[in-house]
Structure formats: C-alpha cells, structure tokens
Coordinates of C-alpha atoms and ligand atoms in Angstrom, one line a residue:
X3 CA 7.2 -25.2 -2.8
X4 CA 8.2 -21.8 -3.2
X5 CA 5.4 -18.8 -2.8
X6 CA 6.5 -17.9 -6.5
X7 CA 5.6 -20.9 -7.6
X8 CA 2.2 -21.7 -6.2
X9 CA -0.4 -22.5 -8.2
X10 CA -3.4 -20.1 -8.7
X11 CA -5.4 -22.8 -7.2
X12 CA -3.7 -22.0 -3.9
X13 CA -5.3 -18.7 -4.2
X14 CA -8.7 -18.3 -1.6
X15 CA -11.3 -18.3 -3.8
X16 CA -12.8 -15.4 -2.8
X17 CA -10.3 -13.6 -3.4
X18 CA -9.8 -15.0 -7.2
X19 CA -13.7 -14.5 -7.7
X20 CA -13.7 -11.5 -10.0
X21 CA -10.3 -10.7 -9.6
X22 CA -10.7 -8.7 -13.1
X23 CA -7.7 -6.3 -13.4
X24 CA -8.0 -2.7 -13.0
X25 CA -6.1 -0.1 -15.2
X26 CA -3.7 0.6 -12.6
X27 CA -3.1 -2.9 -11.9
X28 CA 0.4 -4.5 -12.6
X29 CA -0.1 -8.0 -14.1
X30 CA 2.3 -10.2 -12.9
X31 CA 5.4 -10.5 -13.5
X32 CA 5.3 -7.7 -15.7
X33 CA 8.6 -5.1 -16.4
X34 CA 7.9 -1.6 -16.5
X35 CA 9.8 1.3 -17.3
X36 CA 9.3 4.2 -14.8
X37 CA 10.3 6.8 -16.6
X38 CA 8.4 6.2 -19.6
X39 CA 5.2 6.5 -17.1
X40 CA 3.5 9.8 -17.2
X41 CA 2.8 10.1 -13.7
X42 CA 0.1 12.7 -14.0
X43 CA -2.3 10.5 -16.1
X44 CA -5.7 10.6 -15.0
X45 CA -7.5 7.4 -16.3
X46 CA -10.9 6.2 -15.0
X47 CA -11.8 10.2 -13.9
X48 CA -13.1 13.2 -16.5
X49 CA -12.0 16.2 -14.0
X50 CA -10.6 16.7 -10.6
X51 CA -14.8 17.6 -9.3
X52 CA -15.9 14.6 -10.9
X53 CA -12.7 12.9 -8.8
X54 CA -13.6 14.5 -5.3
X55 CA -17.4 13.5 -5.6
X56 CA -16.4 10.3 -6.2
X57 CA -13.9 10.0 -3.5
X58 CA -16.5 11.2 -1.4
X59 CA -18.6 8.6 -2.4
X60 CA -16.0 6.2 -1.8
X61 CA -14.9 6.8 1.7
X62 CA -19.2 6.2 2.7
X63 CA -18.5 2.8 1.3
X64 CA -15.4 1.8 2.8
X65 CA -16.8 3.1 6.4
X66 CA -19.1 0.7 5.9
X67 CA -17.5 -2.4 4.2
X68 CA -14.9 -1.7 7.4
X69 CA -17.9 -2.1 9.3
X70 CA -19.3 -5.3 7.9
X71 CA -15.4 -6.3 7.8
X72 CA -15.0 -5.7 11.5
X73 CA -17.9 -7.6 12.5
X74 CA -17.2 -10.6 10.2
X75 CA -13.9 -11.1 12.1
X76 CA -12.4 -13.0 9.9
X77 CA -10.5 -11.7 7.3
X78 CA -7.7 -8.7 6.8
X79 CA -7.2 -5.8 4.3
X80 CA -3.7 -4.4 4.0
X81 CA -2.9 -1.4 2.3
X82 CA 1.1 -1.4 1.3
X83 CA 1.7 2.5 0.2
X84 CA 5.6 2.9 -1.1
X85 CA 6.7 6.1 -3.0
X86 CA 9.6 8.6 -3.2
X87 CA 9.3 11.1 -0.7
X88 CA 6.1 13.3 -1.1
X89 CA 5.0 11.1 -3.6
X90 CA 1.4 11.3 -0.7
X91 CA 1.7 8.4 1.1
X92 CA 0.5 10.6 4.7
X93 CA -1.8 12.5 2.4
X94 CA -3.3 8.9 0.9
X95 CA -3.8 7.8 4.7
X96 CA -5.4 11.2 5.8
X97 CA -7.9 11.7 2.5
X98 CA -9.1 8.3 1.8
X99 CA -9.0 6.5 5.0
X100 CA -10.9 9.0 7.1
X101 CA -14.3 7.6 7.0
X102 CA -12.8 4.7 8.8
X103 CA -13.5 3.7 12.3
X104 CA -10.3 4.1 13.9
X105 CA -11.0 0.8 16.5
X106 CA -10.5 -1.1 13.5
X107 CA -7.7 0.5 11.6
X108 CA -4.0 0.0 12.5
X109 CA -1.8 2.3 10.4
X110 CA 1.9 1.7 10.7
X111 CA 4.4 3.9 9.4
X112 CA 7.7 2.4 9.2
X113 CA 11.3 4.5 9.9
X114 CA 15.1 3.3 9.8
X115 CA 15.0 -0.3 12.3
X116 CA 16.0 0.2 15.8
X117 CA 18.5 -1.4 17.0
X118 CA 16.5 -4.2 18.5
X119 CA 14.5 -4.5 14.9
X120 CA 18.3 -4.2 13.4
X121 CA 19.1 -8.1 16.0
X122 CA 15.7 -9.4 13.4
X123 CA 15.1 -10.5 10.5
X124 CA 14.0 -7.9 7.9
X125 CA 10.4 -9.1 8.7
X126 CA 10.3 -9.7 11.9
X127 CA 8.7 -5.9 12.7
X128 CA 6.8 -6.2 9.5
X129 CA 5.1 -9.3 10.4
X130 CA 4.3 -8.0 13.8
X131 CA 2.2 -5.3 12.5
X132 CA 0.4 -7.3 10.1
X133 CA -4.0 -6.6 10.4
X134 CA -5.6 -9.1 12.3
X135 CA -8.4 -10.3 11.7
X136 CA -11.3 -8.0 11.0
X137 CA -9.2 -5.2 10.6
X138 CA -7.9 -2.9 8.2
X139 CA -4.0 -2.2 7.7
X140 CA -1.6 0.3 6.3
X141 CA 1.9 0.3 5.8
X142 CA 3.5 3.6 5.2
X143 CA 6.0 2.2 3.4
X144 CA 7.2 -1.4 4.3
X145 CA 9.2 -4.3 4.1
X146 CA 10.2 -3.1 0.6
X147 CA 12.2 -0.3 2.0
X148 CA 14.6 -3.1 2.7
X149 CA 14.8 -3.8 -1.3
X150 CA 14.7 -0.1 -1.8
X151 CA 16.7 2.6 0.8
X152 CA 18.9 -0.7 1.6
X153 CA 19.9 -1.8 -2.1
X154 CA 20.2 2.3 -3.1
X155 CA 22.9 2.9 -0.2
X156 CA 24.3 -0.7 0.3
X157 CA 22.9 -1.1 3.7
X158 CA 23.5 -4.9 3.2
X159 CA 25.6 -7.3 0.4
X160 CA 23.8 -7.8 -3.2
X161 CA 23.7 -11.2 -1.8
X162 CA 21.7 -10.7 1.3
X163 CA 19.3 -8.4 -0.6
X164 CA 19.0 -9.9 -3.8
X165 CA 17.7 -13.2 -1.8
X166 CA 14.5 -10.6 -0.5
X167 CA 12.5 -10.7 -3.6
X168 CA 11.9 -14.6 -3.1
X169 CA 11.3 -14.0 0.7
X170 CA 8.7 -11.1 0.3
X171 CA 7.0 -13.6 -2.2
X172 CA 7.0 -15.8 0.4
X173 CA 5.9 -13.8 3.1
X174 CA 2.8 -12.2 1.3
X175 CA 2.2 -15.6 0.4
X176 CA 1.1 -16.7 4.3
X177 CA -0.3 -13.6 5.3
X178 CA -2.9 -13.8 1.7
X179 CA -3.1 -17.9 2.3
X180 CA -4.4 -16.7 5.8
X181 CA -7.0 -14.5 4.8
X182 CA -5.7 -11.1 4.4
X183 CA -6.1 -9.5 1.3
X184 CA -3.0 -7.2 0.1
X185 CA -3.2 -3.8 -1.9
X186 CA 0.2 -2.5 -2.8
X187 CA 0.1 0.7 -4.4
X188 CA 3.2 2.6 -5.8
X189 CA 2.3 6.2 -6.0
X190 CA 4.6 7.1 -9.2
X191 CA 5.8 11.3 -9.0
X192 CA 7.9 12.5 -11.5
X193 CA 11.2 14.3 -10.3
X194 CA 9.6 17.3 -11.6
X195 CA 6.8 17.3 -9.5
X196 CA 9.0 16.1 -6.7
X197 CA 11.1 19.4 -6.7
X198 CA 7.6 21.4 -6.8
X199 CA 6.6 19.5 -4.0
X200 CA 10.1 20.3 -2.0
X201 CA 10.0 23.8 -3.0
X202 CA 6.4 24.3 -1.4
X203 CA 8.0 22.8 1.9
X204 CA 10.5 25.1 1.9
X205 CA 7.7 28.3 1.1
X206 CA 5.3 27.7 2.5
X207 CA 5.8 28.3 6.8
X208 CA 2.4 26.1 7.3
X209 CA 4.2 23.5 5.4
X210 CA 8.3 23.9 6.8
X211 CA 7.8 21.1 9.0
X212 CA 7.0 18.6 6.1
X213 CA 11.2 19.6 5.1
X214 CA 13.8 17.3 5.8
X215 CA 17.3 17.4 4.4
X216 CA 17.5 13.8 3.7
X217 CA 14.5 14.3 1.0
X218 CA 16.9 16.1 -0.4
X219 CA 20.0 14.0 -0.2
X220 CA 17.7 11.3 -1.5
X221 CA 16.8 12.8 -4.3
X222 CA 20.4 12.6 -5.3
X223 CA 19.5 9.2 -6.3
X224 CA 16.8 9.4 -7.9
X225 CA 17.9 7.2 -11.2
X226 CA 19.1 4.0 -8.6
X227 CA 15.6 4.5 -6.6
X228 CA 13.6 4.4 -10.1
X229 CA 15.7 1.0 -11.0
X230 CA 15.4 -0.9 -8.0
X231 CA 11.3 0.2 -7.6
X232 CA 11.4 -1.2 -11.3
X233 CA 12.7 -4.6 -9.8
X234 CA 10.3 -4.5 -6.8
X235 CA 7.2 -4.1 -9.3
X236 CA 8.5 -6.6 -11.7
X237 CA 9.7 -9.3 -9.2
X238 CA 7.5 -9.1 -6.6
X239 CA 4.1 -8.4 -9.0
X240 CA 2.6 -11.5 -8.0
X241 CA -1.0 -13.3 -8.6
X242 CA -2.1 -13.3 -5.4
X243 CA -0.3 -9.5 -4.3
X244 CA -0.4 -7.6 -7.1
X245 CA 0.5 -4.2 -7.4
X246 CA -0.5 -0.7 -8.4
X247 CA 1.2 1.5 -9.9
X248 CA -1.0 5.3 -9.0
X249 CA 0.2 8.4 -11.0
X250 CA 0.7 10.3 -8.3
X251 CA 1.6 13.8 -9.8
X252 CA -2.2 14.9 -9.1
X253 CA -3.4 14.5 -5.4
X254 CA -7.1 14.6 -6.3
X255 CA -6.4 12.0 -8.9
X256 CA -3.9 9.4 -6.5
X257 CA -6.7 9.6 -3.6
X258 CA -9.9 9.0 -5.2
X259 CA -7.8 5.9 -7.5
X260 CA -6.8 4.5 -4.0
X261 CA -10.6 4.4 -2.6
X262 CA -11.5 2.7 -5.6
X263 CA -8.9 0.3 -5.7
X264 CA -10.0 -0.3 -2.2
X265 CA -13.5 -0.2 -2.5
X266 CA -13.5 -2.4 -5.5
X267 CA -11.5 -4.8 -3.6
X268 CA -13.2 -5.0 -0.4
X269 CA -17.0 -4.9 -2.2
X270 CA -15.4 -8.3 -4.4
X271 CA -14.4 -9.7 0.1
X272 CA -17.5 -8.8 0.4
X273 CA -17.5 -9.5 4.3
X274 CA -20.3 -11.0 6.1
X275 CA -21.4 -10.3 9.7
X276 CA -22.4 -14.2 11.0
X277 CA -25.9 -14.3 11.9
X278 CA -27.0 -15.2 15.7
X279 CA -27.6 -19.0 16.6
X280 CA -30.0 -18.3 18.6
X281 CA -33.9 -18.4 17.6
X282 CA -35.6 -14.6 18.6
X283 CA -39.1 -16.5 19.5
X284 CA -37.4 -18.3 22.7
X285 CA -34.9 -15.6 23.9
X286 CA -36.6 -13.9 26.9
X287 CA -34.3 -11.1 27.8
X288 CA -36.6 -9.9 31.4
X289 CA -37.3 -6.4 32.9
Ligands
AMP84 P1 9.5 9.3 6.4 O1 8.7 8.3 5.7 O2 9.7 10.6 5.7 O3 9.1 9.4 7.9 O4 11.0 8.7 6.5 C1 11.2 7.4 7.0 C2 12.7 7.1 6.7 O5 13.0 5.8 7.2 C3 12.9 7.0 5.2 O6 14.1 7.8 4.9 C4 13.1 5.6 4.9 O7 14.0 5.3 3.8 C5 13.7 5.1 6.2 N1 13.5 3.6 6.3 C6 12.3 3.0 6.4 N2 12.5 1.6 6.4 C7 13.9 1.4 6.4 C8 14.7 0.3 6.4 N3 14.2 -0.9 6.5 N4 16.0 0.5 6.4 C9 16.6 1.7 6.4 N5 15.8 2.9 6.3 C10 14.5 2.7 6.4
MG85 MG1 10.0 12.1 4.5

C-alpha cells in the first residue's frame, strides 16, 4: 500500500494522542499560496520580550525532554528546517537547540551530493543520517532540496522528479512507522526581507562571510522556488509528517515558534526513562 494511502490507524498512537493542530500547522493535503502569506506575522506571541522569555523557557524544557528522550532509547525526533537562503535555518539550530546535550544531537546540514552520494538514490545519504534512537535530529535542509534546487534548475527530467513526492511520502512513512517523530518547518521570508538580509551580509564585515554569490543567482528564481515549495507543502503535507509553515521575517518570532513546536511535540512523546528490574532491598553494592 502506498505511504499516501495509509490509514490513520497506521499512525503510533502516541504519536496521534493529542495530535491537535497548531496555528502554524499545515493540515494535510492542504494548497497554499506563498505569496499571499505575510511572512512577518506574529501569532501565538504579544511582543518580541514576551517571545525571548518564552524561548528561554522553552530551551529548559527541551534540555530536559532530550534528556528523558535519551535515556528512554527508544524513540527519534527529527527536525526538517527548509527555507530560501537566510530564511534562519543556522540561526534556528544555534538559538533554539542550544540547551541540548550535544551527545545526543546529530545535526546534518546537507550541500550539493558528492559524487559518490550522486552513484545513490536521492535518499540514500538522507536515510543514513536519520536520528537513532534516543536522539534528536536536524536536517538543514533535506531530501526536499531534490524537489526544490533540482526541479528549479532541471538537475533531473520532470519525470524522475515528479515521481519524488510519492517516494518522500514513502520514506517519512518508515522512519514515523519506526518511531521517529518528524517536524518539518518551512521558514517563509519574503523577497523583501531576503534582500535586507543580503544587504546586511554585504555591510556588515562581521557578517561578509555569511555572502555567497549563488544566494544571489538564486534569488533570480525566486517565483519557480515559491511554486515548487507550494508543491512540496501541498503534496507532501501528510498525517503522520506534517508541516509548518514559520513566518520567518522576525528572528525572535521564527525561534521561539520552533521551541514550541518542539516542545509541544516532544511533551505529547512524552519519553520515559525504563525503571531498573532490580529490587534496591537485595542489591548489595560492597566497600
Ligand atoms: P548552504 O545551505 O548555504 O550551505 O548551501 C548549500 C547548497 O547546497 C544550496 O545551494 C543547496 O541548494 C545545495 N544543495 C543541497 N542539496 C542539494 C541537492 N540534493 N542537489 C543539489 N544541490 C543541493
Ligand atoms: Mg547559503
């Protein structure tokens, strides 16, 4: 049976328990037009103080579900961050992950395959890095660059990427039927903010080594990259790996909406440490 067919019932039940839709949360299968998005909402958050307390807040709790995560050692969290470039995916990973014990976090960040990931599949690298158990994952960016940089430039046919949507499906399919829970956040600039955030780069010395040409090659496309992300939300929104669409134009707003995202998800895992088999009264441990 194909993943985008499976019934909800093949869906953990932990992970359906409570599985209540936040604001930011894409229903499945839904279409959504990007540019109709203001990407510097704020939902959820009065002020940017109110926003940094809380994220604040939030990282506490997620060193400590990581913790309790860790030691159950049995289930995965990954994080799948996509975005035009500076939309924060680097700045998502350094502000809301860093109350994290790094033993237990694996962050991958993925660039143009090498040759010997070019001889694979398009998973084949992606899979490879997938959390194991206990731990927590991130993808800067991901398989879907393969439905995104690849489509934009015709990397491969239509009819070798247009097959992708199915397999991703698919894939995210195993790795939630296994036990690892996956977060896919789009953080959603406008080209407006984009050109801000270029401009800094180019300004500001402490920040020229953030500048690359390409960024602004890329840009160039910015209308193809807005309707192929469009296809990526709407075909590959699915029950049991939704995504998130973060307006992003705000850091302070797109970090402390990621930690609770997170949080929220991990506090519904809720991850158990097992309890010893042994009996305390008849352990004697000796000098
Ligand atoms: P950065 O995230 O700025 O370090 O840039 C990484 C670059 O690698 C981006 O330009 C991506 O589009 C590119 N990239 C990542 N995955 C792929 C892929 N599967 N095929 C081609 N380019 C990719
Ligand atoms: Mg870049």
């Amino acid at each position: 049976m194909l993943a985008s067919h499976r019934r909800s019932t093949d869906i953990p039940a932990w992970y359906r328990v409570g599985m209540a839709s936040n604001e930011l949360q894409l229903p499945a299968g839904k279409r959504v037009k990007l540019l109709d998005r203001n990407a510097a909402r704020t939902p959820g958050v009065r002020d940017r103080a109110e926003a940094e307390q809380r994220l604040a807040a939030n990282r506490e709790k997620l060193g400590e579900l990581q913790y309790r995560l860790w030691a159950e050692n049995e289930r995965a969290i990954l994080l799948v961050l996509q975005g035009m470039d500076t939309s924060g995916k680097d700045g998502v990973v350094r502000h809301v992950l860093t109350g994290m014990n790094p033993t237990g976090l694996r962050v991958t960040s993925f660039k143009k395959p090498s040759e010997v990931e070019m001889d694979h599949d398009f998973l084949w690298r992606i899979h490879e890095a997938a959390p194991a158990r206990g731990e927590v994952g991130v993808f800067n960016r991901s398989h879907y660059e393969d439905v995104l940089v690849v489509r934009v430039h015709g990397l491969v046919p239509r009819t070798v990427w247009s097959r992708r949507y199915a397999q991703i499906n698919e894939f995210e399919g195993l790795l939630t039927g296994e036990g690892t829970t996956i977060v896919k956040c789009f953080l959603h600039i406008s080209k407006d903010e984009q050109k801000q955030r270029l401009l800094d780069r180019i300004k500001d010395p402490e920040k020229n080594w953030k500048f690359n040409q390409t960024d602004v090659t890329e840009r160039r496309h910015w209308a193809d990259y807005m309707a192929a992300y469009e296809d990526v939300l709407g075909k590959c929104g699915t029950e049991w790996a939704p995504w998130h669409i973060i307006p992003a134009d705000r850091k302070w707003y797109r970090n402390w909406a990621i930690s609770e995202i997170l949080v929220k998800t991990m506090e519904r895992m809720n991850p158990r440490p097992p309890r010893g088999t042994f009996k305390a009264s008849e352990l004697f441990i000796g000098d």
